[in-house]
Coordinates of C-alpha atoms in Angstrom, one line a residue:
M1 CA 0.1 -0.1 0.2
A2 CA 1.4 3.3 -0.9
N3 CA 1.7 5.8 2.0
K4 CA 0.3 9.1 1.5
L5 CA 1.7 10.9 4.6
R6 CA 1.8 14.5 4.8
P7 CA 5.7 15.2 4.9
G8 CA 6.8 16.2 8.1
S9 CA 10.2 17.6 8.8
R10 CA 13.4 15.5 9.4
S11 CA 12.8 13.7 12.2
G12 CA 13.2 9.8 13.4
S13 CA 14.5 7.3 15.5
L14 CA 15.7 3.7 15.5
S15 CA 13.3 0.9 15.3
G16 CA 12.3 -1.6 18.3
S17 CA 9.4 -4.4 18.9
L18 CA 8.2 -4.6 22.3
S19 CA 6.8 -7.8 22.5
G20 CA 9.6 -9.8 20.6
S21 CA 13.2 -9.8 19.0
L22 CA 12.3 -9.7 15.1
S23 CA 14.8 -7.7 13.6
V24 CA 14.1 -6.9 10.0
P25 CA 14.5 -4.2 7.4
V26 CA 11.7 -1.6 7.7
S27 CA 11.1 -2.0 3.9
G28 CA 9.7 -5.7 3.9
P29 CA 10.2 -9.2 4.8
R30 CA 13.7 -9.8 3.2
D31 CA 16.5 -11.1 5.2
L32 CA 14.8 -12.1 8.5
E33 CA 16.9 -12.0 11.6
F34 CA 15.7 -13.2 15.0
G35 CA 17.3 -11.5 17.7
K36 CA 18.2 -13.8 20.6
G37 CA 18.7 -14.0 24.2
R38 CA 17.3 -12.4 27.5
S39 CA 18.9 -9.1 26.7
A40 CA 16.7 -8.7 23.6
K41 CA 13.7 -9.2 25.6
L42 CA 14.7 -6.8 28.5
A43 CA 15.6 -4.1 25.8
S44 CA 12.4 -4.6 24.2
I45 CA 10.9 -3.4 27.6
F46 CA 13.5 -1.0 29.4
G47 CA 15.1 0.0 25.9
G48 CA 19.0 0.3 25.2
S49 CA 21.1 -0.7 22.4
G50 CA 19.8 -4.2 22.2
V51 CA 16.5 -2.9 21.1
T52 CA 15.8 -4.8 17.7
I53 CA 13.6 -4.0 14.4
G54 CA 10.0 -4.8 13.8
P55 CA 8.6 -4.3 10.2
R56 CA 6.6 -1.2 9.4
I57 CA 3.0 -1.4 8.6
C58 CA 3.2 0.3 5.5
D59 CA 5.4 1.4 2.7
I60 CA 8.2 4.1 3.4
P61 CA 7.2 7.5 2.0
E62 CA 8.7 8.7 -1.0
Y63 CA 10.1 11.9 0.4
L64 CA 12.0 9.8 2.8
K65 CA 13.5 7.7 0.1
D66 CA 15.2 10.6 -1.0
E67 CA 16.7 11.3 2.2
V68 CA 18.5 8.0 2.8
S69 CA 21.7 7.3 0.6
E70 CA 22.1 4.7 -2.2
G71 CA 23.6 1.7 -0.8
E72 CA 22.4 2.6 2.9
G73 CA 18.9 0.9 2.1
E74 CA 15.8 2.3 3.7
S75 CA 16.4 1.0 7.5
S76 CA 15.4 3.2 10.2
E77 CA 19.0 3.6 11.1
A78 CA 19.8 4.6 7.8
I79 CA 17.1 7.3 7.7
L80 CA 18.1 8.4 11.6
N81 CA 21.9 9.0 10.6
R82 CA 20.8 10.7 7.6
Q83 CA 18.3 13.5 9.7
L84 CA 21.2 13.7 12.1
A85 CA 23.5 14.7 9.6
S86 CA 21.4 17.2 8.3
E87 CA 21.5 19.0 11.8
D88 CA 25.2 19.3 11.7
G89 CA 26.2 23.1 11.7
A90 CA 22.6 24.1 11.8
A91 CA 22.2 27.4 14.3
I92 CA 19.1 25.8 15.9
Q93 CA 19.4 21.7 16.4
Y94 CA 16.2 20.0 17.5
R95 CA 17.6 15.9 18.1
T96 CA 19.4 17.0 21.2
C97 CA 17.6 15.1 24.2
S98 CA 19.3 12.4 26.1
W99 CA 17.0 9.9 27.7
Q100 CA 17.8 11.7 30.9
K101 CA 16.4 15.3 29.4
T102 CA 13.4 13.5 27.9
A103 CA 12.5 11.9 31.5
A104 CA 12.9 15.5 33.1
L105 CA 9.9 16.8 30.0
L106 CA 8.2 13.5 31.4
F107 CA 8.5 14.6 35.1
S108 CA 7.3 18.0 34.1
E109 CA 4.3 16.8 32.4
Y110 CA 3.3 14.4 34.7
I111 CA 4.2 15.7 38.2
C112 CA 1.9 18.8 37.8
L113 CA -0.8 20.7 39.3
A114 CA -3.4 17.9 38.6
I115 CA -1.9 15.7 41.5
M116 CA -3.7 17.9 43.9
S117 CA -7.3 16.5 42.2
F118 CA -6.8 13.2 43.7
P119 CA -7.5 13.7 47.4
W120 CA -11.0 15.0 45.9
S121 CA -11.2 12.0 43.5
Y122 CA -10.8 9.6 46.4
S123 CA -13.5 11.3 48.2
Y124 CA -15.9 10.2 45.7
L125 CA -14.1 6.5 44.9
G126 CA -13.5 5.6 48.2
L127 CA -9.7 5.3 49.1
V128 CA -9.4 1.7 48.4
P129 CA -10.9 2.0 44.8
G130 CA -9.2 5.0 44.2
L131 CA -5.7 3.4 45.1
I132 CA -6.7 0.4 42.8
L133 CA -7.4 2.7 39.9
T134 CA -4.1 4.6 40.5
V135 CA -2.0 1.8 40.0
V136 CA -4.4 0.1 37.3
V137 CA -4.5 3.3 35.1
A138 CA -0.7 3.8 35.5
A139 CA 0.2 0.2 34.6
I140 CA -2.3 0.6 31.4
V141 CA -0.4 4.1 30.5
L142 CA 2.8 2.3 30.9
Y143 CA 1.9 -0.4 28.3
T144 CA 0.3 2.0 25.6
S145 CA 3.2 4.2 25.9
L146 CA 5.7 1.3 25.4
V147 CA 3.5 0.5 22.4
L148 CA 3.6 4.0 21.1
W149 CA 7.4 3.9 21.5
E150 CA 7.8 0.6 19.3
F151 CA 5.2 2.1 16.7
C152 CA 7.4 5.5 16.4
L153 CA 10.6 3.1 16.0
R154 CA 9.3 1.4 13.0
H155 CA 8.3 4.4 11.3
P156 CA 11.2 7.1 11.8
E157 CA 9.3 9.8 9.6
I158 CA 6.9 10.5 12.7
R159 CA 7.4 13.6 14.3
D160 CA 4.0 14.0 16.2
V161 CA 0.9 12.4 17.2
C162 CA -0.6 13.7 13.8
D163 CA 1.9 12.0 11.6
L164 CA 1.1 8.9 13.9
G165 CA -2.5 8.8 13.5
Q166 CA -2.2 9.1 9.5
T167 CA 0.1 6.4 9.6
L168 CA -2.4 4.5 11.7
F169 CA -5.2 4.6 9.9
W170 CA -4.3 3.4 6.5
G171 CA -2.4 6.8 5.2
K172 CA -5.7 8.6 4.9
E173 CA -5.5 12.3 4.9
W174 CA -8.7 12.8 6.8
A175 CA -7.1 10.9 9.6
W176 CA -4.2 13.4 9.6
W177 CA -6.7 16.2 9.7
G178 CA -8.7 14.6 12.9
T179 CA -6.0 13.8 14.9
A180 CA -4.5 17.3 14.3
V181 CA -7.8 19.0 15.1
M182 CA -8.0 16.7 18.4
F183 CA -4.2 17.2 19.3
V184 CA -4.5 21.2 19.1
L185 CA -7.6 21.4 21.3
N186 CA -6.3 19.0 23.5
N187 CA -3.3 21.2 24.4
T188 CA -5.0 24.1 24.1
F189 CA -7.7 22.9 26.7
I190 CA -4.5 22.2 28.9
Q191 CA -3.1 25.5 28.6
A192 CA -6.6 26.9 29.3
L193 CA -6.3 24.8 32.7
H194 CA -2.8 26.6 33.6
V195 CA -4.5 30.1 32.7
L196 CA -7.4 29.0 35.0
V197 CA -5.3 28.1 37.8
G198 CA -2.9 31.1 37.4
A199 CA -5.7 33.3 37.8
E200 CA -6.9 30.9 41.2
Y201 CA -3.5 31.5 42.4
L202 CA -3.5 35.3 42.1
N203 CA -7.0 35.8 43.3
T204 CA -6.0 33.6 46.3
M205 CA -2.8 35.5 46.9
T206 CA -4.7 39.0 46.7
E207 CA -8.5 37.9 48.4
R208 CA -8.1 40.9 50.7
T209 CA -6.8 43.5 48.2
A210 CA -9.0 45.7 46.3
I211 CA -8.7 44.9 42.5
G212 CA -10.1 47.5 40.2
G213 CA -12.2 46.2 37.0
C214 CA -12.7 42.6 36.5
R215 CA -10.3 40.8 38.6
T216 CA -10.5 37.3 37.6
V217 CA -10.2 38.2 33.5
E218 CA -7.5 40.7 34.2
F219 CA -5.3 38.0 36.4
S220 CA -5.9 35.5 33.4
V221 CA -4.4 37.8 30.8
V222 CA -1.5 38.3 33.2
I223 CA -1.0 34.8 33.3
V224 CA -1.4 34.5 29.4
V225 CA 1.0 37.2 28.9
I226 CA 3.5 35.6 31.4
C227 CA 3.3 32.0 29.8
W228 CA 3.5 33.3 26.0
L229 CA 6.8 34.8 26.9
A230 CA 8.0 31.8 28.8
S231 CA 6.9 29.7 26.0
L232 CA 9.2 31.0 23.3
P233 CA 12.0 28.8 23.4
R234 CA 12.3 26.7 20.6
T235 CA 13.9 23.4 21.5
F236 CA 13.0 20.8 23.9
S237 CA 16.4 20.6 25.0
M238 CA 15.9 24.4 26.9
M239 CA 12.8 23.1 27.7
S240 CA 13.9 20.1 29.4
K241 CA 15.7 22.2 31.9
L242 CA 12.9 24.4 32.9
G243 CA 11.1 20.9 33.3
T244 CA 13.4 20.3 35.9
A245 CA 13.1 23.0 37.8
S246 CA 9.4 22.9 37.2
A247 CA 9.1 19.4 38.6
F248 CA 11.2 19.9 41.4
F249 CA 9.1 22.7 42.6
T250 CA 6.0 20.9 42.1
L251 CA 7.1 18.2 44.2
I252 CA 8.0 20.7 46.9
S253 CA 4.5 22.2 46.9
V254 CA 2.5 18.9 47.1
V255 CA 4.9 17.6 49.9
L256 CA 4.4 20.9 52.1
A257 CA 0.7 20.6 51.4
T258 CA 0.5 16.8 52.3
A259 CA 2.5 17.7 55.6
F260 CA 0.3 21.0 56.2
A261 CA -2.7 18.7 55.9
G262 CA -1.3 17.2 59.0
V263 CA 0.3 19.7 61.0
Q264 CA -3.1 22.1 60.9
G265 CA -5.1 19.7 62.8
K266 CA -8.6 20.7 61.3
P267 CA -9.0 21.0 57.5
A268 CA -10.1 24.6 56.5
G269 CA -13.7 25.3 56.9
Y270 CA -14.1 22.9 59.6
S271 CA -17.2 22.8 61.8
L272 CA -18.8 21.3 64.6
E273 CA -22.0 21.0 61.9
K274 CA -20.3 19.0 59.3
G275 CA -18.3 17.3 62.4
E276 CA -15.0 15.3 61.7
P277 CA -13.6 14.2 58.5
I278 CA -15.1 11.6 57.2
V279 CA -12.8 9.1 55.2
T280 CA -14.4 5.8 53.8
A281 CA -12.6 2.9 52.1
V282 CA -15.5 2.4 49.6
P283 CA -17.7 4.8 47.7
V284 CA -20.5 6.3 50.0
A285 CA -23.9 5.5 49.1
S286 CA -24.7 9.2 48.0
T287 CA -22.4 9.1 45.1
T288 CA -23.6 9.5 41.6
F289 CA -22.4 8.0 38.5
V290 CA -21.5 11.8 37.2
Q291 CA -19.4 12.3 40.1
G292 CA -17.7 9.0 40.2
M293 CA -17.0 9.3 36.4
A294 CA -15.7 13.0 36.9
A295 CA -13.3 11.3 39.9
F296 CA -12.2 8.5 37.6
L297 CA -11.6 11.1 34.7
N298 CA -9.6 13.5 37.2
I299 CA -7.0 10.3 38.0
S300 CA -6.8 9.2 34.5
Y301 CA -6.0 12.7 33.2
T302 CA -3.2 13.0 35.3
F303 CA -1.5 9.9 33.9
I304 CA -2.6 10.2 30.5
G305 CA 0.1 12.2 28.5
Q306 CA 0.8 9.9 25.4
I307 CA -0.3 13.0 22.9
T308 CA 3.3 14.6 23.5
L309 CA 5.4 11.4 23.4
P310 CA 6.1 11.2 19.7
S311 CA 7.4 14.6 19.9
F312 CA 9.7 13.7 22.8
I313 CA 10.8 10.7 20.9
A314 CA 11.5 12.6 17.8
E315 CA 14.1 14.7 19.4
M316 CA 16.1 12.0 21.2
R317 CA 19.5 11.6 20.1
D318 CA 18.9 7.8 20.3
P319 CA 15.1 6.8 20.7
R320 CA 16.0 3.4 21.8
E321 CA 16.7 4.9 25.4
F322 CA 13.2 6.4 25.8
P323 CA 11.6 3.2 27.9
K324 CA 14.3 4.5 30.9
S325 CA 12.4 8.1 31.1
L326 CA 9.2 6.2 31.0
W327 CA 10.0 3.9 33.9
A328 CA 11.5 6.5 36.0
C329 CA 8.5 8.8 35.5
T330 CA 5.9 5.8 36.0
I331 CA 7.5 4.6 39.3
A332 CA 7.6 8.1 40.7
E333 CA 4.1 9.0 39.7
I334 CA 2.4 6.0 41.5
I335 CA 4.3 7.0 44.7
V336 CA 3.8 10.5 44.8
F337 CA -0.1 10.4 43.4
S338 CA -1.2 7.9 45.9
V339 CA 0.8 9.2 48.8
V340 CA -0.2 12.6 48.2
G341 CA -3.9 11.9 47.5
A342 CA -4.3 9.4 50.5
V343 CA -2.9 11.5 53.1
I344 CA -4.5 14.7 52.3
Y345 CA -7.6 12.8 51.9
A346 CA -7.4 11.1 55.2
Y347 CA -7.1 14.7 56.6
S348 CA -9.7 16.3 54.9
G349 CA -12.1 13.9 54.5
N350 CA -15.1 13.9 52.3
Q351 CA -16.7 16.9 53.7
Y352 CA -13.9 19.6 53.3
V353 CA -11.7 18.3 50.7
K354 CA -11.3 20.6 47.6
A355 CA -10.2 20.6 44.1
P356 CA -7.0 21.3 43.9
A357 CA -6.5 20.3 47.3
F358 CA -4.5 23.4 48.2
G359 CA -8.5 24.7 49.4
S360 CA -8.6 22.3 52.3
L361 CA -5.4 24.0 54.1
D362 CA -5.6 27.0 56.3
D363 CA -4.9 30.3 54.6
L364 CA -1.2 30.5 55.6
Y365 CA -0.3 26.9 54.8
K366 CA -2.3 27.1 51.3
K367 CA -0.4 30.2 50.3
V368 CA 3.1 29.0 51.0
S369 CA 2.3 25.3 49.3
F370 CA 0.4 27.0 46.5
S371 CA 3.1 29.4 45.9
F372 CA 5.8 26.5 45.1
M373 CA 3.5 25.6 42.2
I374 CA 4.2 28.7 40.2
P375 CA 6.9 27.4 38.1
T376 CA 4.6 24.3 36.9
I377 CA 1.6 26.5 36.5
I378 CA 3.6 28.4 34.0
F379 CA 5.9 26.0 32.2
L380 CA 3.7 23.1 32.0
G381 CA 1.5 25.1 29.8
C382 CA 4.2 26.6 28.1
L383 CA 5.5 23.0 27.2
Y384 CA 1.9 22.3 25.6
A385 CA 2.2 25.5 23.7
S386 CA 5.3 24.5 22.3
V387 CA 4.2 21.1 21.3
T388 CA 1.3 22.6 19.2
A389 CA 3.6 25.7 18.0
R390 CA 6.1 23.2 16.3
F391 CA 3.6 20.8 15.3
V392 CA 2.3 24.1 12.8
F393 CA 5.8 25.5 12.6
F394 CA 7.7 22.3 11.2
R395 CA 4.9 22.1 8.3
V396 CA 4.8 25.6 7.3
F397 CA 8.7 26.0 7.4
R398 CA 9.6 22.4 6.2
N399 CA 12.9 22.6 4.4
S400 CA 13.3 26.1 5.1
K401 CA 16.2 28.4 6.3
H402 CA 13.6 29.5 8.8
L403 CA 13.5 26.1 10.5
S404 CA 17.3 25.9 11.5
D405 CA 18.4 29.3 11.3
H406 CA 17.6 32.6 13.4
T407 CA 15.8 34.7 11.2
V408 CA 13.0 37.7 11.9
V409 CA 10.1 35.6 9.8
G410 CA 11.1 32.2 11.9
W411 CA 11.2 33.9 14.9
G412 CA 8.2 36.2 14.1
S413 CA 6.0 33.3 13.1
W414 CA 7.0 31.4 16.0
A415 CA 5.8 33.9 18.2
A416 CA 2.7 34.7 16.4
I417 CA 1.9 31.0 16.6
L418 CA 2.5 30.7 20.2
L419 CA 0.2 33.7 21.0
T420 CA -2.7 32.3 18.8
T421 CA -2.8 29.1 21.3
W422 CA -2.5 31.6 24.2
I423 CA -5.4 33.5 23.3
L424 CA -7.5 30.5 22.6
A425 CA -6.7 29.4 26.0
F426 CA -7.8 32.4 27.6
V427 CA -11.1 32.2 25.8
I428 CA -11.7 28.6 27.1
S429 CA -10.5 29.3 30.6
Q430 CA -13.3 31.7 30.8
V431 CA -15.9 29.6 29.2
I432 CA -15.4 26.8 31.9
P433 CA -14.0 28.5 34.6
F434 CA -13.7 25.2 37.2
F435 CA -10.9 23.2 38.0
S436 CA -12.1 19.5 38.2
S437 CA -14.9 19.8 35.3
L438 CA -12.0 21.3 33.0
L439 CA -10.2 18.1 33.6
S440 CA -13.3 15.7 33.0
V441 CA -13.8 17.2 29.7
M442 CA -10.5 17.0 28.3
S443 CA -10.1 13.4 29.7
S444 CA -13.2 12.3 28.0
L445 CA -12.9 13.9 24.8
F446 CA -9.3 13.5 24.0
D447 CA -8.0 10.8 26.4
S448 CA -10.3 8.2 25.0
W449 CA -8.4 8.5 22.0
F450 CA -4.7 9.4 22.8
G451 CA -4.8 7.2 26.0
F452 CA -6.5 4.1 24.8
I453 CA -8.2 3.5 21.3
F454 CA -5.0 4.6 19.3
W455 CA -2.6 2.4 21.1
G456 CA -5.2 -0.4 20.8
V457 CA -5.4 -0.2 17.4
A458 CA -1.6 0.5 17.0
Y459 CA -1.0 -3.1 18.5
F460 CA -3.2 -4.7 16.3
R461 CA -1.6 -3.0 13.0
M462 CA 1.8 -4.3 14.2
R463 CA 0.7 -7.6 14.8
T464 CA -0.8 -7.9 11.4
A465 CA 2.9 -6.5 10.1
D466 CA 4.5 -9.2 12.3
K467 CA 2.2 -12.0 10.7
T468 CA 3.1 -10.9 7.1
V469 CA 6.5 -11.2 7.4
G470 CA 6.3 -14.8 9.2
R471 CA 6.7 -13.9 12.8
K472 CA 5.4 -16.5 15.2
R473 CA 4.2 -15.9 18.5
N474 CA 3.4 -17.9 21.6
P475 CA -0.2 -18.6 21.3
I476 CA -1.4 -18.0 24.8
G477 CA 0.5 -15.0 24.9
D478 CA -1.1 -13.7 21.8
W479 CA -4.4 -14.4 22.8
L480 CA -3.9 -12.4 26.3
S481 CA -2.5 -9.5 24.3
M482 CA -5.1 -9.2 21.9
G483 CA -7.8 -9.6 25.0
L484 CA -5.9 -6.8 26.3
N485 CA -5.8 -4.7 23.5
V486 CA -9.5 -5.0 22.8
V487 CA -10.3 -4.0 26.4
I488 CA -8.2 -0.7 26.1
I489 CA -10.1 0.3 22.7
L490 CA -13.5 -0.6 24.6
T491 CA -12.2 1.9 27.7
G492 CA -11.3 4.5 25.1
F493 CA -15.0 4.4 23.9
F494 CA -16.1 4.2 27.1
F495 CA -14.5 7.2 28.1
L496 CA -15.5 9.3 25.0
T497 CA -19.4 8.3 25.5
A498 CA -20.4 8.0 29.1
G499 CA -17.3 9.9 30.2
T500 CA -18.4 12.9 27.8
Y501 CA -21.9 12.9 29.2
A502 CA -20.8 12.8 32.9
S503 CA -18.2 15.9 32.0
V504 CA -20.8 17.9 30.5
Q505 CA -23.6 16.7 33.4
G506 CA -20.7 17.6 35.7
I507 CA -20.5 21.4 34.3
I508 CA -24.3 21.7 34.1
D509 CA -24.8 20.9 37.5
S510 CA -22.1 22.9 39.0
F511 CA -23.8 26.1 37.3
N512 CA -27.1 24.9 38.5
A513 CA -25.2 25.1 42.2
G514 CA -24.1 28.3 42.0
E515 CA -20.8 26.9 43.0
V516 CA -18.8 29.1 40.0
G517 CA -19.4 32.5 38.8
G518 CA -20.7 32.8 35.1
V519 CA -18.8 33.0 31.7
F520 CA -16.0 35.6 31.6
S521 CA -16.7 36.4 35.7
C522 CA -15.0 38.9 37.5
K523 CA -16.0 37.1 40.7
S524 CA -12.9 35.7 42.5
N525 CA -12.1 32.3 41.8
G526 CA -9.6 32.0 44.6
L527 CA -9.3 28.7 46.8

């Protein structure tokens, strides 16, 4: 089948296979070589130089054939070497990330403000189901991320999830455009979340100060300007340095919040009327489907971030090392999310827990711990803005000097693209002005595809390609893997249907209950 992929800028990666040790040229089934030994199997899970090659699911694009030197063949190694050589001497080099720098990007993406929604989620799900779901979702995201990694390694032309979507769905142009729309909307919603929380922070810190005009809208504009300026760096190598600082301060923030929850004795808003904090091991009888689904979506949103992974992999010096970054981040996520969620919930109880959980702390403790979240409020929105901007920028200026040189046109266009995304984020933040519901909407609309459906389909497409070249699988393992990926796809559709319903109904309920101000409200949204 001819590949009709829209040409992306030069990027790529070595090929690898998660579930086995097959090594074949990416162009077809000739000269099969089967990797042997335990090291190859470990490399397929943990990465490293022992990763072997799996077959492509479609032909190599014509534009990439032109980039491979005669005699090199169409292997992933040849494509990668060609792409690396193309950056030699360039003023701006993109493929510069080590696995450590990529881990910093992952930490900064996952160790984020959404952690502070876990106590709220546990209050509806119950502590035991909440902790179980935390581990299960983490394991599923780890597995699907490894599937994504394998898919990217088999197809070096993939620079972002839009290229991946088109490759995945038989090279159809509608798949590229459909993925592109969801990709941009997802990232813009995340930027909106950070505009919203930035305004919450400024309102929280100035709650006793008279602010002229429409304070929440004004604070949102301030955050947009700051984030736009902070998102101007054009390489992930530079962003990873900022990401390391962001993740560090986030950890300080959540650790302080957790400690303060215990130190303060009584949660903020405590009253004899409400009684002592009630902590339940299982969901309380009054929990509705909408509330339980919103809590589940909040947990899932915090873990699911595969939408950015193809972009990260495309800028690694050696993409075979990516699983090291992934495992390190996943282990840290499970520990941090579980401990922070359980401890703060235990001290806040069902009656006093808020989302984000800073709202359950006394005034001084809230302001101190919330303040350490400032780098994350700014940086993580900038990271998603950068991913969106490079998606547009690399296609507008492909094979142009503006891509790799410092030019007025290049930098002006980059800044304009970023500003456009931040303006859209500002509008969304004013239309859906509450934290937990915005998380639920993003999770149901976008994570259904980018967290589940895409990677289940990717597994079956790669399985078919393996069978085409004569690769044999263990029958029991094969059936178990197929069953798992069917469940993953069905889970995605459950998110998309029932999850979207619950999210929209939750927004309606919040407005009806008067829990938030209206659209473009001047009312303070401080915690």
